[in-house]
Coordinates of C-alpha atoms and ligand atoms in Angstrom, one line a residue:
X1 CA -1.4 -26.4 -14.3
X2 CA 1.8 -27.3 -12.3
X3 CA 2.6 -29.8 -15.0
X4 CA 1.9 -26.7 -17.9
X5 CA 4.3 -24.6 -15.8
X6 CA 6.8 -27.0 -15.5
X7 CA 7.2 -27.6 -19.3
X8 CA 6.7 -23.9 -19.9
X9 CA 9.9 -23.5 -18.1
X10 CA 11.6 -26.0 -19.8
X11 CA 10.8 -24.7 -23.1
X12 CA 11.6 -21.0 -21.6
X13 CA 14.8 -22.0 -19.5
X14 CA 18.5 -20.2 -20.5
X15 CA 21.6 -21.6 -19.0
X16 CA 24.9 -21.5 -19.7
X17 CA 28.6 -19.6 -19.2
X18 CA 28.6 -15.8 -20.2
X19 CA 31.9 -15.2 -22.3
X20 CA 31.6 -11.6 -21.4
X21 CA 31.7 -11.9 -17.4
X22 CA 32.5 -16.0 -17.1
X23 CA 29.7 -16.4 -15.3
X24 CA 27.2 -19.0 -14.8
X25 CA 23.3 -18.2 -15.5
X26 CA 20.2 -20.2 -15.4
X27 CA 17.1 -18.4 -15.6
X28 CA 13.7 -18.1 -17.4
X29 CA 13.1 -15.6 -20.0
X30 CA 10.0 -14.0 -20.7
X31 CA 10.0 -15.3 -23.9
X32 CA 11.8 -16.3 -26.5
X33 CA 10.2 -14.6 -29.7
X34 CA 10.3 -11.3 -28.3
X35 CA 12.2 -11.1 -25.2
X36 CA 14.7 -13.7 -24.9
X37 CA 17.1 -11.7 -21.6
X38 CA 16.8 -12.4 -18.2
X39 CA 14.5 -8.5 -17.2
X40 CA 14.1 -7.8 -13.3
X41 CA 10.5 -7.7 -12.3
X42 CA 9.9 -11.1 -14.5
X43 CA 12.4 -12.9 -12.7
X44 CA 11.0 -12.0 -9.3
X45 CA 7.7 -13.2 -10.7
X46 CA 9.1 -16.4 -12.7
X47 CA 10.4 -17.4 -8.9
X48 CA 7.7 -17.5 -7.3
X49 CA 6.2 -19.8 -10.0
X50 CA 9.1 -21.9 -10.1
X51 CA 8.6 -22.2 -6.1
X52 CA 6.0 -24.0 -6.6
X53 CA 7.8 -26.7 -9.6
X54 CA 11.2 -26.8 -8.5
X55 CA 12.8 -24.9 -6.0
X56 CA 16.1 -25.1 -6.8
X57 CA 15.8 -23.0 -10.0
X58 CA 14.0 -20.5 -7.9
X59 CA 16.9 -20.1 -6.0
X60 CA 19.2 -19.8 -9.5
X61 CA 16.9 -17.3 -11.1
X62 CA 17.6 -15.2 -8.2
X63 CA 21.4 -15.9 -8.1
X64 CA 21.4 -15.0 -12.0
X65 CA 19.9 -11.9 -11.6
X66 CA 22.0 -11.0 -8.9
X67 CA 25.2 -12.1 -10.6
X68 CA 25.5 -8.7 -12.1
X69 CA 24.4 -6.6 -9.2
X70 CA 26.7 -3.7 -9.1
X71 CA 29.4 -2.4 -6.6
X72 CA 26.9 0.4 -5.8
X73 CA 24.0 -2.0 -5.4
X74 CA 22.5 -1.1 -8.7
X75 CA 20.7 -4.3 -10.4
X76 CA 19.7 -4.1 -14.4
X77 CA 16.4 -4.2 -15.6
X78 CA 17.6 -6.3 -18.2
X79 CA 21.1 -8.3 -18.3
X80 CA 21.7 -9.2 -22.1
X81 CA 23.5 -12.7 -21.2
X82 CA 23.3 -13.6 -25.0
X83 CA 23.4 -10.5 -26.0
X84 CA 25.5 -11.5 -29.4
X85 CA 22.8 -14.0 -30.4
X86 CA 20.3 -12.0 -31.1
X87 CA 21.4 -8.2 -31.8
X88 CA 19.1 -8.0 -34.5
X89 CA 16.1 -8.1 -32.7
X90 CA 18.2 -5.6 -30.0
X91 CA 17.8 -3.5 -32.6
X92 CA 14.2 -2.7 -32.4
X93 CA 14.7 -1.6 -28.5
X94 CA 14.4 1.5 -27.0
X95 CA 17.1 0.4 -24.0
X96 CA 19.5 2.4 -22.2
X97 CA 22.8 0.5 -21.2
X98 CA 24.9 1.1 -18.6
X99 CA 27.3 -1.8 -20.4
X100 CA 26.5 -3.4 -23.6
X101 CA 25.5 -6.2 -21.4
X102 CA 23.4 -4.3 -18.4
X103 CA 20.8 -1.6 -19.2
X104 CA 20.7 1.2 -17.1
X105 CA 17.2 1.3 -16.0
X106 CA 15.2 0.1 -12.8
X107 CA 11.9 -2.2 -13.2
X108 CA 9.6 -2.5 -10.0
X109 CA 11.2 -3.5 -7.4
X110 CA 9.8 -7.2 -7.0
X111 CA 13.0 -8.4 -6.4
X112 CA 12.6 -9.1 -2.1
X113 CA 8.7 -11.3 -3.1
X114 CA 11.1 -13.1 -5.4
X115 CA 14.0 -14.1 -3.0
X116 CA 11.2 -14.9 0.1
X117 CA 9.8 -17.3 -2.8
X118 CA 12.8 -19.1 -3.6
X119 CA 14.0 -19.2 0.2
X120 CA 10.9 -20.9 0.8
X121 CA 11.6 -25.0 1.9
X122 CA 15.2 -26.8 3.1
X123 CA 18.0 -24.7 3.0
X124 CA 16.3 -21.6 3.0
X125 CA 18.5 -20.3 5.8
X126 CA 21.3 -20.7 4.0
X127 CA 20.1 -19.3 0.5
X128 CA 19.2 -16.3 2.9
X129 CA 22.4 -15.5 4.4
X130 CA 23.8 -15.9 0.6
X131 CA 21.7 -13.8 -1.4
X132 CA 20.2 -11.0 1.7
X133 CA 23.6 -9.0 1.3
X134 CA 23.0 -8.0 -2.0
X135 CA 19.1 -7.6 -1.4
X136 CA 19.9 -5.2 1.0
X137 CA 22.6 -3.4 -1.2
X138 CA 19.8 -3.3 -3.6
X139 CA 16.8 -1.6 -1.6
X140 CA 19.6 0.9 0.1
X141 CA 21.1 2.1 -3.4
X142 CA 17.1 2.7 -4.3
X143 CA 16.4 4.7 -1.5
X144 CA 19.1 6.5 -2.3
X145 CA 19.5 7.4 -5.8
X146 CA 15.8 7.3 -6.4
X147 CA 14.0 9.3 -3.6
X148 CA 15.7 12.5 -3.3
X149 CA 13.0 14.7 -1.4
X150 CA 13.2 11.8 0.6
X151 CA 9.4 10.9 1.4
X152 CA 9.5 7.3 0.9
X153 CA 8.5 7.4 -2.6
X154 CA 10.6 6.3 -5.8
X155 CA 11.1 7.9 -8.7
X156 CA 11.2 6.5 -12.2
X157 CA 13.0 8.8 -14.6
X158 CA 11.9 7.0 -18.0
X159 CA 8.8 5.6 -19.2
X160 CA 10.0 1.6 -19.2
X161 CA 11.2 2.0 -15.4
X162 CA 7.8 0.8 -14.6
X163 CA 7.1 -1.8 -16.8
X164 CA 4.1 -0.2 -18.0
X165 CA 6.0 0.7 -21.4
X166 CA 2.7 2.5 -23.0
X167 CA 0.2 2.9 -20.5
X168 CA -1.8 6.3 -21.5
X169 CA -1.3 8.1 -18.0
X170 CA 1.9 9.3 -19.7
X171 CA 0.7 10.3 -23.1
X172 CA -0.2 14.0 -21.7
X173 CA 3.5 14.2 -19.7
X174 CA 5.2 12.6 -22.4
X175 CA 3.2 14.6 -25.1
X176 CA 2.4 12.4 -27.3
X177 CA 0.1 13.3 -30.3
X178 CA -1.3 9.9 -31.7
X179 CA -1.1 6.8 -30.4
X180 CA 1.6 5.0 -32.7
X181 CA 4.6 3.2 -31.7
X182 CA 6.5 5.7 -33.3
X183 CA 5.0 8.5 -30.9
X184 CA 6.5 6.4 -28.1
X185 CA 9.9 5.9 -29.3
X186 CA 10.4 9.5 -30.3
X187 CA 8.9 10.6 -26.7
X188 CA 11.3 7.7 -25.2
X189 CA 14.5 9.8 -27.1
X190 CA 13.5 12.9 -25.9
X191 CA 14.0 11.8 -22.3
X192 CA 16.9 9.8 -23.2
X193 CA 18.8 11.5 -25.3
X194 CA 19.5 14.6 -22.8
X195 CA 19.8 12.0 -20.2
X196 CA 22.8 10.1 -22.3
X197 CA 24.4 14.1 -22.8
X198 CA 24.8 14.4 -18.9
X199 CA 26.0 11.0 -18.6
X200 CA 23.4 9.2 -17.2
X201 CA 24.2 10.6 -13.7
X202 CA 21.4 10.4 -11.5
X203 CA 21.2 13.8 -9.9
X204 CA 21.6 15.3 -13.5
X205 CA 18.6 13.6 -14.5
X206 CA 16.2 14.5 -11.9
X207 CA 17.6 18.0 -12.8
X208 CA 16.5 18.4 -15.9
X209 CA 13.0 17.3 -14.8
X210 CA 12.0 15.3 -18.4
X211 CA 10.8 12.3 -17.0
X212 CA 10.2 12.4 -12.9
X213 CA 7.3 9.9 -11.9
X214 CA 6.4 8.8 -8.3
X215 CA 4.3 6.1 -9.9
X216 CA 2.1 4.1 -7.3
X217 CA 2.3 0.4 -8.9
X218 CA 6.2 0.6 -8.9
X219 CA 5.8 2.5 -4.8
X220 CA 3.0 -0.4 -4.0
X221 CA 5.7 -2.5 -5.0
X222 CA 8.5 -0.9 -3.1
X223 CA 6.0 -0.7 0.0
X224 CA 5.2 -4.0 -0.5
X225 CA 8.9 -5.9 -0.8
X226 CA 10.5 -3.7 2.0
X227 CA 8.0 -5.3 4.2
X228 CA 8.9 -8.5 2.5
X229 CA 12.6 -8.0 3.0
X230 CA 12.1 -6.5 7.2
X231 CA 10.6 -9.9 7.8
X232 CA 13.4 -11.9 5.7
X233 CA 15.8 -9.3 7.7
X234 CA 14.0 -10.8 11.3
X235 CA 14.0 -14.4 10.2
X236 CA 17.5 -14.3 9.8
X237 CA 18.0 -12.7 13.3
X238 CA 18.9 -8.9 12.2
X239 CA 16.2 -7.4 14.6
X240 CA 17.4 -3.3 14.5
X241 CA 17.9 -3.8 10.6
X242 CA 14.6 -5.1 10.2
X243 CA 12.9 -2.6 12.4
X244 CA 14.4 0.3 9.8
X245 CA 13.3 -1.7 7.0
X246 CA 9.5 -2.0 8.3
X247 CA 9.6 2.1 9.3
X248 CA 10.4 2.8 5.5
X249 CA 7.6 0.4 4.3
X250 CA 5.1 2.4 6.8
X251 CA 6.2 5.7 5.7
X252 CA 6.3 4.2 1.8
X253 CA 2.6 3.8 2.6
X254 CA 1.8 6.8 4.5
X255 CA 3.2 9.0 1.6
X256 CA 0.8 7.2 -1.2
X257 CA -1.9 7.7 0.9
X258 CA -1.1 11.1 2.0
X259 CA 0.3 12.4 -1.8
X260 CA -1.3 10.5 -4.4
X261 CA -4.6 9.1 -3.1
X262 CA -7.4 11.8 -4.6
X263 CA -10.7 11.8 -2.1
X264 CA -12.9 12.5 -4.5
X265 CA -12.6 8.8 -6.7
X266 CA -10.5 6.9 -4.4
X267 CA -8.3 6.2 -6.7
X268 CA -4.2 6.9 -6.3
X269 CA -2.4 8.8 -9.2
X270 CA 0.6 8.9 -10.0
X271 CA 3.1 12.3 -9.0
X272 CA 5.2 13.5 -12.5
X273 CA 8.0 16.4 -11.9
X274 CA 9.2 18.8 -9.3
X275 CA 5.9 19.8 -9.1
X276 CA 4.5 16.3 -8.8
X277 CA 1.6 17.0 -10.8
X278 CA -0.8 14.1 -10.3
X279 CA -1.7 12.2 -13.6
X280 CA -5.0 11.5 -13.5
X281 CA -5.6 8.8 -15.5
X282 CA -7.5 5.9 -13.9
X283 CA -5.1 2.4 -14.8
X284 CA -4.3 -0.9 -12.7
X285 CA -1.8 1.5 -11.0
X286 CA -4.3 3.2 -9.0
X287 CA -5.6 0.1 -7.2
X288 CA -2.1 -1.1 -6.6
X289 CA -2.2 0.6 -3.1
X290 CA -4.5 -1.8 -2.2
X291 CA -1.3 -4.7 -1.6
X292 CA -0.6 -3.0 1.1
X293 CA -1.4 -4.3 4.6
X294 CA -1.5 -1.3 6.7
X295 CA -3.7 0.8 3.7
X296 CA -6.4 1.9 5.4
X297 CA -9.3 0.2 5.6
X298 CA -11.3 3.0 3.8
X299 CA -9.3 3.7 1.3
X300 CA -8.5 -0.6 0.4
X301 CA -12.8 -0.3 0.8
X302 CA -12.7 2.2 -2.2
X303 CA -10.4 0.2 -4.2
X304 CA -12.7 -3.2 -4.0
X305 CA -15.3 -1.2 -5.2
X306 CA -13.7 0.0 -8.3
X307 CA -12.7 -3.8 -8.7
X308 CA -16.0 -4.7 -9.2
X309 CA -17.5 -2.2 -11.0
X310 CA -18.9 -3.2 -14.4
X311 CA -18.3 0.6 -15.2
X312 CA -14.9 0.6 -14.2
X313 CA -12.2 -2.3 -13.6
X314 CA -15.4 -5.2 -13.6
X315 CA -14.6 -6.9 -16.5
X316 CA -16.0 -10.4 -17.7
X317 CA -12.0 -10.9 -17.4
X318 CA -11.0 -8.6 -14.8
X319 CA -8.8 -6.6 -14.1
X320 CA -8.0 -4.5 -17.2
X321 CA -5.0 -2.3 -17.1
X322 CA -6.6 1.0 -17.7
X323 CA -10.5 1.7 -16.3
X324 CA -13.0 0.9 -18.9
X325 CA -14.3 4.3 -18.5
X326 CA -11.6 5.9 -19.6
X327 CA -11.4 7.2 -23.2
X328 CA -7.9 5.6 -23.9
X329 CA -9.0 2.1 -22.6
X330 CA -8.7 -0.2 -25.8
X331 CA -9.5 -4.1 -24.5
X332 CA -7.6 -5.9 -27.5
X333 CA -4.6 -5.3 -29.6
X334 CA -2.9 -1.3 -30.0
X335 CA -1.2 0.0 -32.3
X336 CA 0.1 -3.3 -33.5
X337 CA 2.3 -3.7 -30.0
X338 CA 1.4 -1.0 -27.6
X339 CA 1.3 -2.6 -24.3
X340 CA -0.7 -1.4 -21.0
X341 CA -3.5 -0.2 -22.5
X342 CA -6.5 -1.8 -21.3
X343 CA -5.8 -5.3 -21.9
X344 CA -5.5 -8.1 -18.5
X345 CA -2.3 -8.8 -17.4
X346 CA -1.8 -11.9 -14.3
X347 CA 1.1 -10.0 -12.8
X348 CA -1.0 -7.3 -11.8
X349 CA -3.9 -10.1 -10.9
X350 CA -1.5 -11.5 -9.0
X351 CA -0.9 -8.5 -6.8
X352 CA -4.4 -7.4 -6.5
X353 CA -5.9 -10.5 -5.6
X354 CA -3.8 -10.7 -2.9
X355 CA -4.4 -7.1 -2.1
X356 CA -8.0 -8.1 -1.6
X357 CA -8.0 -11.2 0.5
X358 CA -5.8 -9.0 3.2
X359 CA -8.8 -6.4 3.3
X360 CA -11.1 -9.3 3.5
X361 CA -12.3 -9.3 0.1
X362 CA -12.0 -13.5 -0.6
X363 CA -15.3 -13.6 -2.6
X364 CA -13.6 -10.7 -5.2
X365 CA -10.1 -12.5 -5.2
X366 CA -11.3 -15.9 -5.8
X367 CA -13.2 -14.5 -8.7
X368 CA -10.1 -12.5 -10.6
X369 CA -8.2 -16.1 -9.9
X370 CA -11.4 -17.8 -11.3
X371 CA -11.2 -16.2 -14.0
X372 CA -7.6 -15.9 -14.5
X373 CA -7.0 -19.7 -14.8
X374 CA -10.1 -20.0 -17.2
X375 CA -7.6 -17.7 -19.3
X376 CA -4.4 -19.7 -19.4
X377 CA -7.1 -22.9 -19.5
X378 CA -8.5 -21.9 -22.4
X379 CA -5.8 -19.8 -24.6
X380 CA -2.7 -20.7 -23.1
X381 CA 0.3 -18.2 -21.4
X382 CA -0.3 -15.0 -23.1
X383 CA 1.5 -12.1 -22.0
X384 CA -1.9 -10.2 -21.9
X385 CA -5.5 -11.1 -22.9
X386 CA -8.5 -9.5 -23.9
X387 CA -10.4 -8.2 -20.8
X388 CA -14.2 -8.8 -23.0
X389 CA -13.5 -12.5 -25.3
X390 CA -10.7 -13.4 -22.7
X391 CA -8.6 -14.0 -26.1
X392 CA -4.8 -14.0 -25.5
X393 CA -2.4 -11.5 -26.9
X394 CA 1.3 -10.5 -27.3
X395 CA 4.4 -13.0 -26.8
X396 CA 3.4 -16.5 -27.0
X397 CA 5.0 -18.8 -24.2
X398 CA 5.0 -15.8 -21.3
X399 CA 6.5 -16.6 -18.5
X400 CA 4.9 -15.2 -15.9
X401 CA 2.0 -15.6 -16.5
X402 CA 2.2 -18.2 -15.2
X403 CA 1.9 -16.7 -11.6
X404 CA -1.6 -17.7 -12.0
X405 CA -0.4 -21.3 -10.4
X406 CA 0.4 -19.1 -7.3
X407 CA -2.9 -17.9 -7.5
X408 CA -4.4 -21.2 -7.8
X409 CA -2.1 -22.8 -4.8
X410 CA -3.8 -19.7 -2.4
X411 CA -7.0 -20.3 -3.5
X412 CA -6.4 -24.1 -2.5
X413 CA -5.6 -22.8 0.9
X414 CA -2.1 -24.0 -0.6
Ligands
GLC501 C1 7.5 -5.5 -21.8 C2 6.7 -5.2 -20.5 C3 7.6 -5.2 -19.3 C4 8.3 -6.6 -19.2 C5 9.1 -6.9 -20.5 C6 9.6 -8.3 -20.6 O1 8.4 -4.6 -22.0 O2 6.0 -4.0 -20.6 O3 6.9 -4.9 -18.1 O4 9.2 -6.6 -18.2 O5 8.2 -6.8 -21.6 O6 8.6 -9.2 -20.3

């Protein structure tokens, strides 16, 4: 597998000068039929694969991404290095740009997992005092831009901010009538469209309340990497600054299990508008809580459950993105490309098998990391497969995917 990786990233690796910013990038791109930019939550998750195949381009992903962090803190979700090589293919995406070379969206905020990866080894020290600035910079212009009412939660204020581009808990917020790419793109302009007419300023988007989502994979996340970053923050010998860090991590945690877990199913649901209107749809994002260290151990109890239930998220190739249950799960292909709903993704495997060894569920996580290397063993790196016949779908070559060598290095007590 490490040798697959390894050429995976070979084929996949883009490095060169920008003209636009006469900068320097080396990075891994998703892929290169579909998405060949460096996006955000990838590269956190393409580092920690590299970690483990060569350290030193862990360390440049991170640099490249944050090449183009901004003054405020701000980081793309997607920085178009190449951007003039392929504009045709820009064409067919639904991205908002803050320059023609940096969109102006977020992507969960994977980005502290990804620099504790690369910092990993000799040198580490030093890579930290480099990069931990900017990290820093980063989380801080999150908290506050993003979390107005101020209860530890995030808001994403389009559809793509949480990677989740078509997952059906939005298709009653976002209104959409049938299930055709078309649907999404129109429901994607209605929230962007206003958005570019007040200038894309922050406060005026959360004002006109179109698109306001505390959605709990992107807040597991954000619980999740501010712990990450408090003990990257300690390591480094910044004691007080990591003690703030860790009390927004508890209170990240406290407000998902306070606001969004519902008591009757277990499950956590994401909050949409001022009224935060839970969206009760049952997808991967409601067992995301369960990364968490300090979830309680009910509530992480619940979760496991719903792992392995064959009615629910117990899938010969678990874990599907939406619950099987649920009348918009669809296990294979959608609407030609409509991601997120109901096929396997390893990102999200990634996450929750690791989720489940901290609440003492080995026996479930060595099974999803079982199973997700029999994937990649016997289709090769899809970006999502077939929760039923384990077939692979979407973009060919996917990068991260191949987290699943993470998975197997854990499971080897690695
Ligand atoms: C799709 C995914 C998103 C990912 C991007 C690049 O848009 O939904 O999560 O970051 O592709 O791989």
């Amino acid at each position: 597998m490490r040798q697959a990786v390894a050429a995976l990233y070979e084929r996949n690796r883009q490095q060169g000068t920008a003209p636009w910013c006469g900068l320097e990038y080396d990075f891994v791109c998703p892929s290169y039929g579909t998405y060949p930019f460096q996006w955000f939550w990838d590269s956190g998750f393409h580092a920690v694969a590299l970690a483990h195949v060569d350290p030193g381009r862990a360390r440049a992903e991170m640099r490249s991404l944050l090449r183009n962090a901004q003054p405020d803190g701000f980081v793309a979700h997607v920085t178009f290095w190449q951007r003039e090589k392929y504009e045709d293919m820009l064409q067919t995406y639904s991205i908002a740009y803050r320059t023609p070379y940096l969109s102006d969206c977020i992507q969960p905020p994977v980005l502290a997992e990804g620099v504790a990866a690369a910092a990993r080894g000799a040198g580490g020290r030093e890579f930290l005092a480099e990069v931990l600035p900017a990290v820093v910079r980063y989380y801080d212009w999150v908290d506050r831009v993003r979390d107005p009412d101020r209860d530890g939660l995030i808001a994403t204020l389009q559809p793509d901010e949480s990677g989740l581009d078509h997952t059906p808990k939005y298709d009653a917020y976002l209104r959409i009538p049938r299930v055709e790419h078309a649907e999404f793109t129109a429901a994607w302009e209605r929230v962007a469209g206003p958005y570019g007419e007040v200038g894309r300023d922050p406060g005026a988007m959360f004002a006109l309340d179109l698109f306001v989502v505390e959605d709990v994979l992107v807040n597991s996340i954000y619980g999740e990497n501010q712990r990450v970053l408090a003990e990257m923050l300690e390591a480094t010998g910044q004691a007080a600054a990591a003690a703030a860090m860790r009390a927004r991590a508890a209170r990240t945690t406290q407000s998902l299990v306070e606001k969004c877990r519902d008591a009757k199913t277990g499950l956590f649901f994401d909050l949409a508008g001022r009224r935060e209107d839970p969206l009760r749809v049952s997808t991967v994002s409601s067992l995301m809580p369960l990364i968490l260290p300090d979830l309680p151990k009910e509530a992480a109890a619940r979760l496991a459950a719903l792992i392995e239930d064959p009615r629910e998220y117990g899938a010969p190739y678990p874990v599907p993105s939406v619950a099987m249950s649920e009348p918009s799960f669809v296990p294979g292909v959608v609407g030609g490309k409509l991601l997120w709903r109901g096929a396997t993704w390893m990102n999200t495997n990634w996450y929750l098998s690791r989720g489940l060894r901290r609440h003492g569920r080995e026996d479930l996580a060595r099974r999803i990391e079982d199973r997700s290397a029999e994937l990649v063993e016997r289709s090769g790196f899809f970006e999502y497969y077939d929760p039923f016949t384990g077939e692979g779908h979407g973009a060919r070559d996917f990068s991260w995917t191949a987290l699943v060598l993470d998975m197997l290095a854990r499971h080897e007590g690695g």
